[in-house]
Amino acid sequence: MKLLSRTHLWIYNIGAIKLNAYLKTYIEKKYAEGYKAQDMLRMMLDSVEHYAGDKVRITDVDISFFKGYILYLKNEYETRRKHHDGKRRLKLTTAKTLCNMFSSAINDAVRSGVIDKNPFKMLNSHEKIRADSESRCYLTIEELQKMIDCDCKSEPVKRAFLFMCFTGMRISDVRNLKWGDIENDGKVMRAKIVQIKTGNMLHVPISQDAQHWMMDKDHNIESVFSRLPRLTVMNYQIKKWARDAGIIKNVTCHVARHTFATMTLTLGADLYTVSKLLGHTNITTTQIYAKIVNDKLIDAVKLTEGLFKY
């Protein structure tokens, strides 16, 4: 079914605009802008429609609506893929992403004058979905070495994943990386990028380790990483590659970014520097990784417990 355009929506009285109709319009606009995470946008729309139906108006979205939607994502919304226990659970990080995407759509409605404010911003932090450090999967240095030593079905996928492990770049930015974005002043190589997710300009240093995994320029004179499959296929190949390497973790593209953050902090980089390298707009986001490193240090100290008698 053809999605409504923003112009068509304005034909109706603002108070009568259906929530799902506005979300379809918002998604249509994001598609036109070249937004990459289209699967997640479709899942966001599906989750809202399953929660609220197709009768709810956008002006009905209030704090109670958001609270109910958050509980629905955490406890009831089912994904299409079953887990080993037969349940179709939604991961906490995915639930948080869907909720944030929905909030972004409501922000769009505020900017367009459809509603006055975004109720999501009125929630307390404990009422929002928190994807804490325990839900952040990352590779240890030893596990990363295992991935390096193991063959992957797709060489471009292996190179792109390991490049992200050594730069902290997102897969959306790696896909868009052109040779023309690479700067080299003779001392350090950098990638000049505009982050797809945030729109922020970054100059990402490319270490010797990261350079080792860049594709050969003869491979494609324009894109640094070409012939990468769509995200779902890429994640499937990475998961199998990790299993072949003997790693029992849910390894995906984004794990590379978590790996970069925890690895650089573990090796002594300061929190502010890592925050800048990742392009975080708020250092509290980076502090999640600092907690992971802290927990690792505490666990290391506890290794001797019970070994000695006093």
PDB file of C-alpha atoms in Angstrom:
ATOM      1  CA  MET A   1       0.000   0.000   0.000  1.00  0.00           C
ATOM      2  CA  LYS A   2       1.341   3.425  -0.937  1.00  0.00           C
ATOM      3  CA  LEU A   3       2.475   5.396   2.076  1.00  0.00           C
ATOM      4  CA  LEU A   4       0.899   8.782   2.761  1.00  0.00           C
ATOM      5  CA  SER A   5       3.056  11.779   2.032  1.00  0.00           C
ATOM      6  CA  ARG A   6       3.469  14.607   4.518  1.00  0.00           C
ATOM      7  CA  THR A   7       1.401  16.846   2.230  1.00  0.00           C
ATOM      8  CA  HIS A   8      -1.484  14.352   2.285  1.00  0.00           C
ATOM      9  CA  LEU A   9      -1.430  14.252   6.065  1.00  0.00           C
ATOM     10  CA  TRP A  10      -1.944  17.972   6.318  1.00  0.00           C
ATOM     11  CA  ILE A  11      -5.233  17.650   4.404  1.00  0.00           C
ATOM     12  CA  TYR A  12      -6.717  16.191   7.589  1.00  0.00           C
ATOM     13  CA  ASN A  13      -7.348  17.962  10.840  1.00  0.00           C
ATOM     14  CA  ILE A  14      -4.225  17.626  12.993  1.00  0.00           C
ATOM     15  CA  GLY A  15      -6.203  16.132  15.852  1.00  0.00           C
ATOM     16  CA  ALA A  16      -7.486  13.357  13.584  1.00  0.00           C
ATOM     17  CA  ILE A  17      -4.102  12.189  12.291  1.00  0.00           C
ATOM     18  CA  LYS A  18      -3.672   8.523  13.075  1.00  0.00           C
ATOM     19  CA  LEU A  19      -0.414   7.554  14.790  1.00  0.00           C
ATOM     20  CA  ASN A  20       0.400   4.710  12.405  1.00  0.00           C
ATOM     21  CA  ALA A  21      -0.278   6.960   9.387  1.00  0.00           C
ATOM     22  CA  TYR A  22       2.176   9.548  10.688  1.00  0.00           C
ATOM     23  CA  LEU A  23       4.788   6.886  11.387  1.00  0.00           C
ATOM     24  CA  LYS A  24       4.452   5.612   7.811  1.00  0.00           C
ATOM     25  CA  THR A  25       4.987   9.150   6.578  1.00  0.00           C
ATOM     26  CA  TYR A  26       8.012   9.554   8.824  1.00  0.00           C
ATOM     27  CA  ILE A  27       9.501   6.270   7.594  1.00  0.00           C
ATOM     28  CA  GLU A  28       8.881   7.291   3.977  1.00  0.00           C
ATOM     29  CA  LYS A  29      10.853  10.468   4.628  1.00  0.00           C
ATOM     30  CA  LYS A  30      13.722   8.563   6.270  1.00  0.00           C
ATOM     31  CA  TYR A  31      13.873   6.204   3.284  1.00  0.00           C
ATOM     32  CA  ALA A  32      14.077   9.201   0.936  1.00  0.00           C
ATOM     33  CA  GLU A  33      16.959  10.585   3.025  1.00  0.00           C
ATOM     34  CA  GLY A  34      18.858   7.334   2.544  1.00  0.00           C
ATOM     35  CA  TYR A  35      18.492   6.116   6.135  1.00  0.00           C
ATOM     36  CA  LYS A  36      20.188   2.720   6.359  1.00  0.00           C
ATOM     37  CA  ALA A  37      18.458   0.955   9.261  1.00  0.00           C
ATOM     38  CA  GLN A  38      15.258   0.313   7.324  1.00  0.00           C
ATOM     39  CA  ASP A  39      14.637  -3.080   8.945  1.00  0.00           C
ATOM     40  CA  MET A  40      14.587  -1.446  12.376  1.00  0.00           C
ATOM     41  CA  LEU A  41      12.215   1.294  11.200  1.00  0.00           C
ATOM     42  CA  ARG A  42       9.808  -1.349   9.911  1.00  0.00           C
ATOM     43  CA  MET A  43      10.091  -3.223  13.218  1.00  0.00           C
ATOM     44  CA  MET A  44       9.387   0.002  15.118  1.00  0.00           C
ATOM     45  CA  LEU A  45       6.203   0.562  13.082  1.00  0.00           C
ATOM     46  CA  ASP A  46       5.172  -3.075  13.548  1.00  0.00           C
ATOM     47  CA  SER A  47       5.685  -2.906  17.329  1.00  0.00           C
ATOM     48  CA  VAL A  48       3.655   0.309  17.661  1.00  0.00           C
ATOM     49  CA  GLU A  49       0.834  -1.086  15.510  1.00  0.00           C
ATOM     50  CA  HIS A  50       0.729  -4.305  17.546  1.00  0.00           C
ATOM     51  CA  TYR A  51       0.690  -2.318  20.780  1.00  0.00           C
ATOM     52  CA  ALA A  52      -1.747   0.452  19.848  1.00  0.00           C
ATOM     53  CA  GLY A  53      -3.643  -0.776  16.790  1.00  0.00           C
ATOM     54  CA  ASP A  54      -4.560   1.555  13.933  1.00  0.00           C
ATOM     55  CA  LYS A  55      -7.172   3.707  15.663  1.00  0.00           C
ATOM     56  CA  VAL A  56      -4.952   5.701  18.022  1.00  0.00           C
ATOM     57  CA  ARG A  57      -4.374   9.340  17.066  1.00  0.00           C
ATOM     58  CA  ILE A  58      -0.948  10.910  17.339  1.00  0.00           C
ATOM     59  CA  THR A  59      -2.361  13.423  19.847  1.00  0.00           C
ATOM     60  CA  ASP A  60      -3.203  10.467  22.118  1.00  0.00           C
ATOM     61  CA  VAL A  61       0.489   9.725  22.672  1.00  0.00           C
ATOM     62  CA  ASP A  62       1.203  10.799  26.260  1.00  0.00           C
ATOM     63  CA  ILE A  63       3.396   9.655  29.154  1.00  0.00           C
ATOM     64  CA  SER A  64       1.092   6.739  29.924  1.00  0.00           C
ATOM     65  CA  PHE A  65       1.253   5.636  26.290  1.00  0.00           C
ATOM     66  CA  PHE A  66       5.059   5.601  26.365  1.00  0.00           C
ATOM     67  CA  LYS A  67       5.152   3.745  29.694  1.00  0.00           C
ATOM     68  CA  GLY A  68       2.815   1.107  28.312  1.00  0.00           C
ATOM     69  CA  TYR A  69       4.787   0.819  25.076  1.00  0.00           C
ATOM     70  CA  ILE A  70       8.033   0.339  27.001  1.00  0.00           C
ATOM     71  CA  LEU A  71       6.489  -2.452  29.098  1.00  0.00           C
ATOM     72  CA  TYR A  72       5.114  -4.030  25.919  1.00  0.00           C
ATOM     73  CA  LEU A  73       8.547  -4.031  24.272  1.00  0.00           C
ATOM     74  CA  LYS A  74      10.202  -5.507  27.339  1.00  0.00           C
ATOM     75  CA  ASN A  75       7.638  -8.196  28.108  1.00  0.00           C
ATOM     76  CA  GLU A  76       5.288  -8.945  25.218  1.00  0.00           C
ATOM     77  CA  TYR A  77       6.443  -7.921  21.742  1.00  0.00           C
ATOM     78  CA  GLU A  78       7.591 -10.985  19.831  1.00  0.00           C
ATOM     79  CA  THR A  79      10.309 -11.178  17.220  1.00  0.00           C
ATOM     80  CA  ARG A  80      10.023 -13.565  14.299  1.00  0.00           C
ATOM     81  CA  ARG A  81      13.037 -15.647  15.322  1.00  0.00           C
ATOM     82  CA  LYS A  82      12.688 -18.179  18.133  1.00  0.00           C
ATOM     83  CA  HIS A  83      15.441 -18.655  20.704  1.00  0.00           C
ATOM     84  CA  HIS A  84      16.711 -21.994  21.975  1.00  0.00           C
ATOM     85  CA  ASP A  85      14.018 -22.090  24.662  1.00  0.00           C
ATOM     86  CA  GLY A  86      11.245 -21.559  22.124  1.00  0.00           C
ATOM     87  CA  LYS A  87      10.465 -17.991  23.211  1.00  0.00           C
ATOM     88  CA  ARG A  88      10.541 -15.034  20.868  1.00  0.00           C
ATOM     89  CA  ARG A  89      12.285 -12.628  23.205  1.00  0.00           C
ATOM     90  CA  LEU A  90      13.258  -9.078  22.260  1.00  0.00           C
ATOM     91  CA  LYS A  91      16.746  -8.149  23.378  1.00  0.00           C
ATOM     92  CA  LEU A  92      17.000  -5.206  25.734  1.00  0.00           C
ATOM     93  CA  THR A  93      19.280  -3.310  23.363  1.00  0.00           C
ATOM     94  CA  THR A  94      16.812  -3.843  20.488  1.00  0.00           C
ATOM     95  CA  ALA A  95      13.896  -2.731  22.659  1.00  0.00           C
ATOM     96  CA  LYS A  96      15.806   0.427  23.566  1.00  0.00           C
ATOM     97  CA  THR A  97      16.576   1.108  19.899  1.00  0.00           C
ATOM     98  CA  LEU A  98      12.914   0.693  18.894  1.00  0.00           C
ATOM     99  CA  CYS A  99      11.789   2.999  21.698  1.00  0.00           C
ATOM    100  CA  ASN A 100      14.357   5.644  20.727  1.00  0.00           C
ATOM    101  CA  MET A 101      13.290   5.396  17.068  1.00  0.00           C
ATOM    102  CA  PHE A 102       9.671   5.917  18.085  1.00  0.00           C
ATOM    103  CA  SER A 103      10.717   8.907  20.190  1.00  0.00           C
ATOM    104  CA  SER A 104      12.596  10.342  17.185  1.00  0.00           C
ATOM    105  CA  ALA A 105       9.416  10.048  15.107  1.00  0.00           C
ATOM    106  CA  ILE A 106       7.496  11.916  17.813  1.00  0.00           C
ATOM    107  CA  ASN A 107      10.239  14.586  17.825  1.00  0.00           C
ATOM    108  CA  ASP A 108       9.616  14.926  14.089  1.00  0.00           C
ATOM    109  CA  ALA A 109       5.936  15.497  14.808  1.00  0.00           C
ATOM    110  CA  VAL A 110       6.853  18.226  17.316  1.00  0.00           C
ATOM    111  CA  ARG A 111       9.092  19.962  14.760  1.00  0.00           C
ATOM    112  CA  SER A 112       6.265  19.767  12.208  1.00  0.00           C
ATOM    113  CA  GLY A 113       3.797  21.393  14.599  1.00  0.00           C
ATOM    114  CA  VAL A 114       1.568  18.320  14.793  1.00  0.00           C
ATOM    115  CA  ILE A 115       1.959  18.031  18.581  1.00  0.00           C
ATOM    116  CA  ASP A 116       3.372  20.374  21.206  1.00  0.00           C
ATOM    117  CA  LYS A 117       5.900  18.168  23.002  1.00  0.00           C
ATOM    118  CA  ASN A 118       7.431  14.722  23.168  1.00  0.00           C
ATOM    119  CA  PRO A 119       6.161  12.924  26.311  1.00  0.00           C
ATOM    120  CA  PHE A 120       9.113  10.531  26.197  1.00  0.00           C
ATOM    121  CA  LYS A 121      11.370  13.365  27.357  1.00  0.00           C
ATOM    122  CA  MET A 122       9.249  13.719  30.491  1.00  0.00           C
ATOM    123  CA  LEU A 123      10.001  10.178  31.672  1.00  0.00           C
ATOM    124  CA  ASN A 124      12.508   9.630  34.454  1.00  0.00           C
ATOM    125  CA  SER A 125      15.663   7.713  33.555  1.00  0.00           C
ATOM    126  CA  HIS A 126      14.545   4.650  35.544  1.00  0.00           C
ATOM    127  CA  GLU A 127      11.301   4.553  33.529  1.00  0.00           C
ATOM    128  CA  LYS A 128      13.156   4.284  30.215  1.00  0.00           C
ATOM    129  CA  ILE A 129      14.762   1.141  28.825  1.00  0.00           C
ATOM    130  CA  ARG A 130      18.301   0.848  30.085  1.00  0.00           C
ATOM    131  CA  ALA A 131      20.720  -1.307  28.118  1.00  0.00           C
ATOM    132  CA  ASP A 132      23.420  -1.513  30.758  1.00  0.00           C
ATOM    133  CA  SER A 133      26.916  -2.926  30.546  1.00  0.00           C
ATOM    134  CA  GLU A 134      25.738  -6.486  31.145  1.00  0.00           C
ATOM    135  CA  SER A 135      23.866  -6.463  27.836  1.00  0.00           C
ATOM    136  CA  ARG A 136      26.846  -5.165  25.844  1.00  0.00           C
ATOM    137  CA  CYS A 137      28.642  -7.996  24.140  1.00  0.00           C
ATOM    138  CA  TYR A 138      32.299  -7.418  23.294  1.00  0.00           C
ATOM    139  CA  LEU A 139      35.366  -9.458  22.399  1.00  0.00           C
ATOM    140  CA  THR A 140      38.353  -9.757  24.672  1.00  0.00           C
ATOM    141  CA  ILE A 141      41.806  -9.276  23.163  1.00  0.00           C
ATOM    142  CA  GLU A 142      42.262 -13.060  23.203  1.00  0.00           C
ATOM    143  CA  GLU A 143      38.919 -13.597  21.435  1.00  0.00           C
ATOM    144  CA  LEU A 144      39.745 -10.941  18.869  1.00  0.00           C
ATOM    145  CA  GLN A 145      42.972 -12.800  18.084  1.00  0.00           C
ATOM    146  CA  LYS A 146      40.942 -15.989  17.588  1.00  0.00           C
ATOM    147  CA  MET A 147      38.737 -14.155  15.063  1.00  0.00           C
ATOM    148  CA  ILE A 148      41.824 -12.902  13.247  1.00  0.00           C
ATOM    149  CA  ASP A 149      43.282 -16.410  13.064  1.00  0.00           C
ATOM    150  CA  CYS A 150      40.050 -18.020  11.846  1.00  0.00           C
ATOM    151  CA  ASP A 151      38.820 -17.961   8.247  1.00  0.00           C
ATOM    152  CA  CYS A 152      35.522 -16.269   7.427  1.00  0.00           C
ATOM    153  CA  LYS A 153      33.270 -17.233   4.512  1.00  0.00           C
ATOM    154  CA  SER A 154      33.476 -13.672   3.181  1.00  0.00           C
ATOM    155  CA  GLU A 155      36.826 -11.862   3.077  1.00  0.00           C
ATOM    156  CA  PRO A 156      35.175  -8.393   2.749  1.00  0.00           C
ATOM    157  CA  VAL A 157      33.029  -9.142   5.837  1.00  0.00           C
ATOM    158  CA  LYS A 158      36.072 -10.238   7.846  1.00  0.00           C
ATOM    159  CA  ARG A 159      38.055  -7.163   6.830  1.00  0.00           C
ATOM    160  CA  ALA A 160      35.192  -4.744   7.548  1.00  0.00           C
ATOM    161  CA  PHE A 161      34.490  -6.290  10.975  1.00  0.00           C
ATOM    162  CA  LEU A 162      38.136  -6.215  12.073  1.00  0.00           C
ATOM    163  CA  PHE A 163      38.527  -2.670  10.706  1.00  0.00           C
ATOM    164  CA  MET A 164      35.621  -1.643  12.972  1.00  0.00           C
ATOM    165  CA  CYS A 165      37.257  -3.410  15.932  1.00  0.00           C
ATOM    166  CA  PHE A 166      40.327  -1.196  15.479  1.00  0.00           C
ATOM    167  CA  THR A 167      38.539   2.096  14.685  1.00  0.00           C
ATOM    168  CA  GLY A 168      35.223   1.964  16.567  1.00  0.00           C
ATOM    169  CA  MET A 169      33.335   2.997  13.424  1.00  0.00           C
ATOM    170  CA  ARG A 170      29.750   1.879  12.865  1.00  0.00           C
ATOM    171  CA  ILE A 171      28.898  -0.409   9.955  1.00  0.00           C
ATOM    172  CA  SER A 172      26.742   2.343   8.389  1.00  0.00           C
ATOM    173  CA  ASP A 173      29.791   4.627   8.233  1.00  0.00           C
ATOM    174  CA  VAL A 174      32.084   1.856   6.997  1.00  0.00           C
ATOM    175  CA  ARG A 175      29.695   1.110   4.132  1.00  0.00           C
ATOM    176  CA  ASN A 176      29.839   4.758   3.081  1.00  0.00           C
ATOM    177  CA  LEU A 177      33.609   5.115   3.470  1.00  0.00           C
ATOM    178  CA  LYS A 178      35.263   6.280   0.247  1.00  0.00           C
ATOM    179  CA  TRP A 179      38.932   6.466  -0.611  1.00  0.00           C
ATOM    180  CA  GLY A 180      38.390  10.192  -1.009  1.00  0.00           C
ATOM    181  CA  ASP A 181      37.518  10.344   2.706  1.00  0.00           C
ATOM    182  CA  ILE A 182      40.962   9.030   3.675  1.00  0.00           C
ATOM    183  CA  GLU A 183      43.508  11.671   4.673  1.00  0.00           C
ATOM    184  CA  ASN A 184      47.218  11.060   5.220  1.00  0.00           C
ATOM    185  CA  ASP A 185      49.591  13.831   6.293  1.00  0.00           C
ATOM    186  CA  GLY A 186      52.593  11.518   6.396  1.00  0.00           C
ATOM    187  CA  LYS A 187      52.311  11.049  10.156  1.00  0.00           C
ATOM    188  CA  VAL A 188      48.845   9.592  10.659  1.00  0.00           C
ATOM    189  CA  MET A 189      46.048   8.312   8.453  1.00  0.00           C
ATOM    190  CA  ARG A 190      42.510   9.490   9.202  1.00  0.00           C
ATOM    191  CA  ALA A 191      39.027   8.838   7.882  1.00  0.00           C
ATOM    192  CA  LYS A 192      36.948  11.980   7.498  1.00  0.00           C
ATOM    193  CA  ILE A 193      33.326  10.918   8.007  1.00  0.00           C
ATOM    194  CA  VAL A 194      29.922  12.372   8.767  1.00  0.00           C
ATOM    195  CA  GLN A 195      28.283   9.853  11.083  1.00  0.00           C
ATOM    196  CA  ILE A 196      25.071   8.467   9.603  1.00  0.00           C
ATOM    197  CA  LYS A 197      23.461   8.080  13.033  1.00  0.00           C
ATOM    198  CA  THR A 198      24.335  11.475  14.548  1.00  0.00           C
ATOM    199  CA  GLY A 199      25.287  13.688  11.615  1.00  0.00           C
ATOM    200  CA  ASN A 200      28.489  14.656  13.454  1.00  0.00           C
ATOM    201  CA  MET A 201      31.734  15.216  11.549  1.00  0.00           C
ATOM    202  CA  LEU A 202      34.599  13.020  12.763  1.00  0.00           C
ATOM    203  CA  HIS A 203      38.252  12.580  11.839  1.00  0.00           C
ATOM    204  CA  VAL A 204      38.887   8.980  12.875  1.00  0.00           C
ATOM    205  CA  PRO A 205      42.560   7.986  13.255  1.00  0.00           C
ATOM    206  CA  ILE A 206      43.335   4.744  11.405  1.00  0.00           C
ATOM    207  CA  SER A 207      46.005   2.749  13.213  1.00  0.00           C
ATOM    208  CA  GLN A 208      48.388   0.306  11.559  1.00  0.00           C
ATOM    209  CA  ASP A 209      46.167  -2.517  12.822  1.00  0.00           C
ATOM    210  CA  ALA A 210      43.111  -0.949  11.162  1.00  0.00           C
ATOM    211  CA  GLN A 211      45.000  -0.207   7.935  1.00  0.00           C
ATOM    212  CA  HIS A 212      45.960  -3.872   7.679  1.00  0.00           C
ATOM    213  CA  TRP A 213      42.284  -4.789   7.208  1.00  0.00           C
ATOM    214  CA  MET A 214      41.361  -2.155   4.619  1.00  0.00           C
ATOM    215  CA  MET A 215      40.523  -3.555   1.210  1.00  0.00           C
ATOM    216  CA  ASP A 216      43.073  -3.137  -1.569  1.00  0.00           C
ATOM    217  CA  LYS A 217      42.395   0.030  -3.559  1.00  0.00           C
ATOM    218  CA  ASP A 218      42.523  -2.002  -6.755  1.00  0.00           C
ATOM    219  CA  HIS A 219      39.516  -3.887  -5.414  1.00  0.00           C
ATOM    220  CA  ASN A 220      37.347  -0.771  -5.829  1.00  0.00           C
ATOM    221  CA  ILE A 221      38.684   2.660  -6.759  1.00  0.00           C
ATOM    222  CA  GLU A 222      35.794   4.439  -5.010  1.00  0.00           C
ATOM    223  CA  SER A 223      34.668   2.514  -1.913  1.00  0.00           C
ATOM    224  CA  VAL A 224      37.086   1.255   0.733  1.00  0.00           C
ATOM    225  CA  PHE A 225      34.752  -1.654   1.565  1.00  0.00           C
ATOM    226  CA  SER A 226      32.621  -2.849  -1.321  1.00  0.00           C
ATOM    227  CA  ARG A 227      30.612  -6.022  -1.916  1.00  0.00           C
ATOM    228  CA  LEU A 228      29.384  -6.107   1.686  1.00  0.00           C
ATOM    229  CA  PRO A 229      26.059  -7.963   2.013  1.00  0.00           C
ATOM    230  CA  ARG A 230      23.022  -6.491   3.756  1.00  0.00           C
ATOM    231  CA  LEU A 231      23.226  -6.268   7.535  1.00  0.00           C
ATOM    232  CA  THR A 232      21.225  -9.417   8.343  1.00  0.00           C
ATOM    233  CA  VAL A 233      23.419 -11.542   6.056  1.00  0.00           C
ATOM    234  CA  MET A 234      26.581  -9.903   7.362  1.00  0.00           C
ATOM    235  CA  ASN A 235      25.610 -10.588  10.978  1.00  0.00           C
ATOM    236  CA  TYR A 236      24.787 -14.209  10.130  1.00  0.00           C
ATOM    237  CA  GLN A 237      28.223 -14.682   8.565  1.00  0.00           C
ATOM    238  CA  ILE A 238      29.940 -13.026  11.549  1.00  0.00           C
ATOM    239  CA  LYS A 239      28.072 -15.254  14.035  1.00  0.00           C
ATOM    240  CA  LYS A 240      29.158 -18.389  12.147  1.00  0.00           C
ATOM    241  CA  TRP A 241      32.724 -17.095  11.891  1.00  0.00           C
ATOM    242  CA  ALA A 242      32.776 -16.498  15.662  1.00  0.00           C
ATOM    243  CA  ARG A 243      31.458 -20.007  16.353  1.00  0.00           C
ATOM    244  CA  ASP A 244      34.115 -21.470  14.050  1.00  0.00           C
ATOM    245  CA  ALA A 245      36.681 -19.541  16.111  1.00  0.00           C
ATOM    246  CA  GLY A 246      35.340 -21.162  19.284  1.00  0.00           C
ATOM    247  CA  ILE A 247      33.649 -18.034  20.644  1.00  0.00           C
ATOM    248  CA  ILE A 248      30.290 -18.627  22.354  1.00  0.00           C
ATOM    249  CA  LYS A 249      28.927 -15.088  22.180  1.00  0.00           C
ATOM    250  CA  ASN A 250      26.294 -13.339  20.096  1.00  0.00           C
ATOM    251  CA  VAL A 251      28.818 -11.562  17.849  1.00  0.00           C
ATOM    252  CA  THR A 252      27.372  -9.025  15.398  1.00  0.00           C
ATOM    253  CA  CYS A 253      28.639  -5.967  13.529  1.00  0.00           C
ATOM    254  CA  HIS A 254      28.018  -3.681  16.491  1.00  0.00           C
ATOM    255  CA  VAL A 255      30.074  -5.911  18.776  1.00  0.00           C
ATOM    256  CA  ALA A 256      33.099  -4.561  16.889  1.00  0.00           C
ATOM    257  CA  ARG A 257      32.356  -1.056  18.218  1.00  0.00           C
ATOM    258  CA  HIS A 258      31.930  -2.371  21.775  1.00  0.00           C
ATOM    259  CA  THR A 259      35.188  -4.283  21.362  1.00  0.00           C
ATOM    260  CA  PHE A 260      37.068  -1.146  20.303  1.00  0.00           C
ATOM    261  CA  ALA A 261      35.742   0.805  23.303  1.00  0.00           C
ATOM    262  CA  THR A 262      36.516  -1.825  25.944  1.00  0.00           C
ATOM    263  CA  MET A 263      39.887  -2.713  24.398  1.00  0.00           C
ATOM    264  CA  THR A 264      41.161   0.887  24.246  1.00  0.00           C
ATOM    265  CA  LEU A 265      40.015   1.597  27.815  1.00  0.00           C
ATOM    266  CA  THR A 266      41.569  -1.649  29.049  1.00  0.00           C
ATOM    267  CA  LEU A 267      44.870  -0.703  27.410  1.00  0.00           C
ATOM    268  CA  GLY A 268      44.934   2.647  29.223  1.00  0.00           C
ATOM    269  CA  ALA A 269      43.162   5.237  27.063  1.00  0.00           C
ATOM    270  CA  ASP A 270      41.231   7.834  29.063  1.00  0.00           C
ATOM    271  CA  LEU A 271      37.448   8.060  28.986  1.00  0.00           C
ATOM    272  CA  TYR A 272      37.308  11.492  27.320  1.00  0.00           C
ATOM    273  CA  THR A 273      39.553  10.408  24.440  1.00  0.00           C
ATOM    274  CA  VAL A 274      37.572   7.210  23.811  1.00  0.00           C
ATOM    275  CA  SER A 275      34.351   9.228  23.893  1.00  0.00           C
ATOM    276  CA  LYS A 276      35.709  11.531  21.167  1.00  0.00           C
ATOM    277  CA  LEU A 277      36.952   8.594  19.071  1.00  0.00           C
ATOM    278  CA  LEU A 278      33.504   7.006  19.177  1.00  0.00           C
ATOM    279  CA  GLY A 279      31.786  10.286  18.378  1.00  0.00           C
ATOM    280  CA  HIS A 280      29.588  10.169  21.482  1.00  0.00           C
ATOM    281  CA  THR A 281      27.716  13.398  22.147  1.00  0.00           C
ATOM    282  CA  ASN A 282      27.449  12.534  25.848  1.00  0.00           C
ATOM    283  CA  ILE A 283      30.306  11.052  27.853  1.00  0.00           C
ATOM    284  CA  THR A 284      27.823   9.134  30.029  1.00  0.00           C
ATOM    285  CA  THR A 285      27.340   6.805  27.050  1.00  0.00           C
ATOM    286  CA  THR A 286      31.056   6.019  27.111  1.00  0.00           C
ATOM    287  CA  GLN A 287      30.978   5.468  30.873  1.00  0.00           C
ATOM    288  CA  ILE A 288      29.095   2.213  30.257  1.00  0.00           C
ATOM    289  CA  TYR A 289      32.306   0.815  28.786  1.00  0.00           C
ATOM    290  CA  ALA A 290      34.311   2.154  31.709  1.00  0.00           C
ATOM    291  CA  LYS A 291      32.069   0.127  34.036  1.00  0.00           C
ATOM    292  CA  ILE A 292      32.818  -3.002  31.979  1.00  0.00           C
ATOM    293  CA  VAL A 293      36.565  -2.405  32.373  1.00  0.00           C
ATOM    294  CA  ASN A 294      36.093  -1.696  36.087  1.00  0.00           C
ATOM    295  CA  ASP A 295      34.227  -4.957  36.555  1.00  0.00           C
ATOM    296  CA  LYS A 296      37.008  -6.803  34.710  1.00  0.00           C
ATOM    297  CA  LEU A 297      39.609  -5.317  37.078  1.00  0.00           C
ATOM    298  CA  ILE A 298      37.580  -6.317  40.130  1.00  0.00           C
ATOM    299  CA  ASP A 299      37.192  -9.856  38.766  1.00  0.00           C
ATOM    300  CA  ALA A 300      40.953 -10.027  38.163  1.00  0.00           C
ATOM    301  CA  VAL A 301      41.721  -9.061  41.757  1.00  0.00           C
ATOM    302  CA  LYS A 302      39.310 -11.735  43.022  1.00  0.00           C
ATOM    303  CA  LEU A 303      41.149 -14.494  41.146  1.00  0.00           C
ATOM    304  CA  THR A 304      43.405 -15.166  44.135  1.00  0.00           C
ATOM    305  CA  GLU A 305      40.529 -15.483  46.606  1.00  0.00           C
ATOM    306  CA  GLY A 306      40.480 -18.889  48.260  1.00  0.00           C
ATOM    307  CA  LEU A 307      43.976 -19.833  47.112  1.00  0.00           C
ATOM    308  CA  PHE A 308      45.726 -18.885  50.341  1.00  0.00           C
ATOM    309  CA  LYS A 309      45.195 -19.922  53.941  1.00  0.00           C
ATOM    310  CA  TYR A 310      45.614 -17.485  56.814  1.00  0.00           C
TER     311      TYR A 310
END
